[in-house]
CSV table of C-alpha atoms in Angstrom, one decimal:
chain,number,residue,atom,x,y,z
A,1,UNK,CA,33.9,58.4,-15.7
A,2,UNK,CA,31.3,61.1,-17.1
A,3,UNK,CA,31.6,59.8,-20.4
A,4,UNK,CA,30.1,56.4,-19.3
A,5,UNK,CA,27.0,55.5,-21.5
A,6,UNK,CA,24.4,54.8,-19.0
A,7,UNK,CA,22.7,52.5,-21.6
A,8,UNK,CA,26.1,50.6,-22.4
A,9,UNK,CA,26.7,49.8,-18.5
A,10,UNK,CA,25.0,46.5,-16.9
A,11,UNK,CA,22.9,47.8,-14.2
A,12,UNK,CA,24.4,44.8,-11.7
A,13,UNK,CA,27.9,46.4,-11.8
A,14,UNK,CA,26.6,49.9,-10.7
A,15,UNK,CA,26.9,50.7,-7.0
A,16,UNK,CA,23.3,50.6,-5.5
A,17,UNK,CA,23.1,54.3,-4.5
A,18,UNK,CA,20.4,53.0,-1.3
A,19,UNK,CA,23.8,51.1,0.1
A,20,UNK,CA,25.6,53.7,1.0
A,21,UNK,CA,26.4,54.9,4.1
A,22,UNK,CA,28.6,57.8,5.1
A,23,UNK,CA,29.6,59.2,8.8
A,24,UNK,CA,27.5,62.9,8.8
A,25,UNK,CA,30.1,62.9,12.1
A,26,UNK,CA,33.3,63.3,9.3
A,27,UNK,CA,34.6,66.1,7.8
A,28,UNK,CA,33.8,67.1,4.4
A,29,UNK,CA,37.0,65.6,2.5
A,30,UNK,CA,36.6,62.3,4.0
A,31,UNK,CA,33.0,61.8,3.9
A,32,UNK,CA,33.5,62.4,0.2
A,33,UNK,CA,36.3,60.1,0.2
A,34,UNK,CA,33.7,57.7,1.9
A,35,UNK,CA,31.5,58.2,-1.1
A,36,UNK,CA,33.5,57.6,-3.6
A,37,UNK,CA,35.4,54.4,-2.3
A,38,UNK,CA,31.3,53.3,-2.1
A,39,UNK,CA,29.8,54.2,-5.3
A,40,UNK,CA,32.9,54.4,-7.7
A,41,UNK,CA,31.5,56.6,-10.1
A,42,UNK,CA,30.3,59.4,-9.0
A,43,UNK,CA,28.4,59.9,-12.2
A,44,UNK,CA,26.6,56.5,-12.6
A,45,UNK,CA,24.9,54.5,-9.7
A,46,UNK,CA,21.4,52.7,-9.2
A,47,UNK,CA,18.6,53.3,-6.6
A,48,UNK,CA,17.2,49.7,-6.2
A,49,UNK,CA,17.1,48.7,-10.5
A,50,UNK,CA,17.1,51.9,-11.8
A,51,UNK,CA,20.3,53.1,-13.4
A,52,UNK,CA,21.1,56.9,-13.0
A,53,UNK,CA,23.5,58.8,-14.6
A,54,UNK,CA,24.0,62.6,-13.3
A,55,UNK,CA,25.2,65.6,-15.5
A,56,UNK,CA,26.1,68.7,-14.4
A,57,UNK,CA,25.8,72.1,-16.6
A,58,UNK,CA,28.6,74.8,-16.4
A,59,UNK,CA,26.4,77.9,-15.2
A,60,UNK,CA,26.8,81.5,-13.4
A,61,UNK,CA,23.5,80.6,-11.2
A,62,UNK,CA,23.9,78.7,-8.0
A,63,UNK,CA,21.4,75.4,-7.3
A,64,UNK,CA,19.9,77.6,-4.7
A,65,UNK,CA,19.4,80.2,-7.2
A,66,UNK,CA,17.6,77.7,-9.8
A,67,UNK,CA,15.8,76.1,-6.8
A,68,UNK,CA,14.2,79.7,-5.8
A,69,UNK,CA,13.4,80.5,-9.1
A,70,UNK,CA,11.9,77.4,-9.8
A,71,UNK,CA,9.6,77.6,-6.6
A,72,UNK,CA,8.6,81.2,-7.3
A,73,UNK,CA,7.6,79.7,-10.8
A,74,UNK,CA,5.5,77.5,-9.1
A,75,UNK,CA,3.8,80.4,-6.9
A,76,UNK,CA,3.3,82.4,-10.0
């Protein structure tokens, strides 16, 4: 599913990301069960017409970490 080619896939068939509803009241497995059975791939959706495709990078530093150091950037 990661190697999907955004630009190859017909926006129509992706799962409109603004659709989707999950139970907050669920634990964690199921609400990503929830997800999934909704979107499909987890790696491609749409918001509204706009296709998305998400990557992820192998890396040692948490997204809080990056986040922090992104927003002390900012400060600096």
């Amino acid at each position: 599913m990661r190697k999907t080619e955004i630009t190859k896939v017909a926006p129509a068939s992706l799962a409109d990301i603004d659709t989707v509803a999950i139970d907050a009241s669920l634990p964690a497995e199921q609400r990503m069960e929830r997800y999934l059975e909704q979107v499909k791939n987890p790696y491609c959706f749409r918001c509204e017409d706009t296709p998305v495709k998400v990557r992820f990078v192998s890396s040692e530093k948490t997204l809080e970490q990056k986040l922090g150091n992104y927003f002390i950037g900012l400060k600096g």
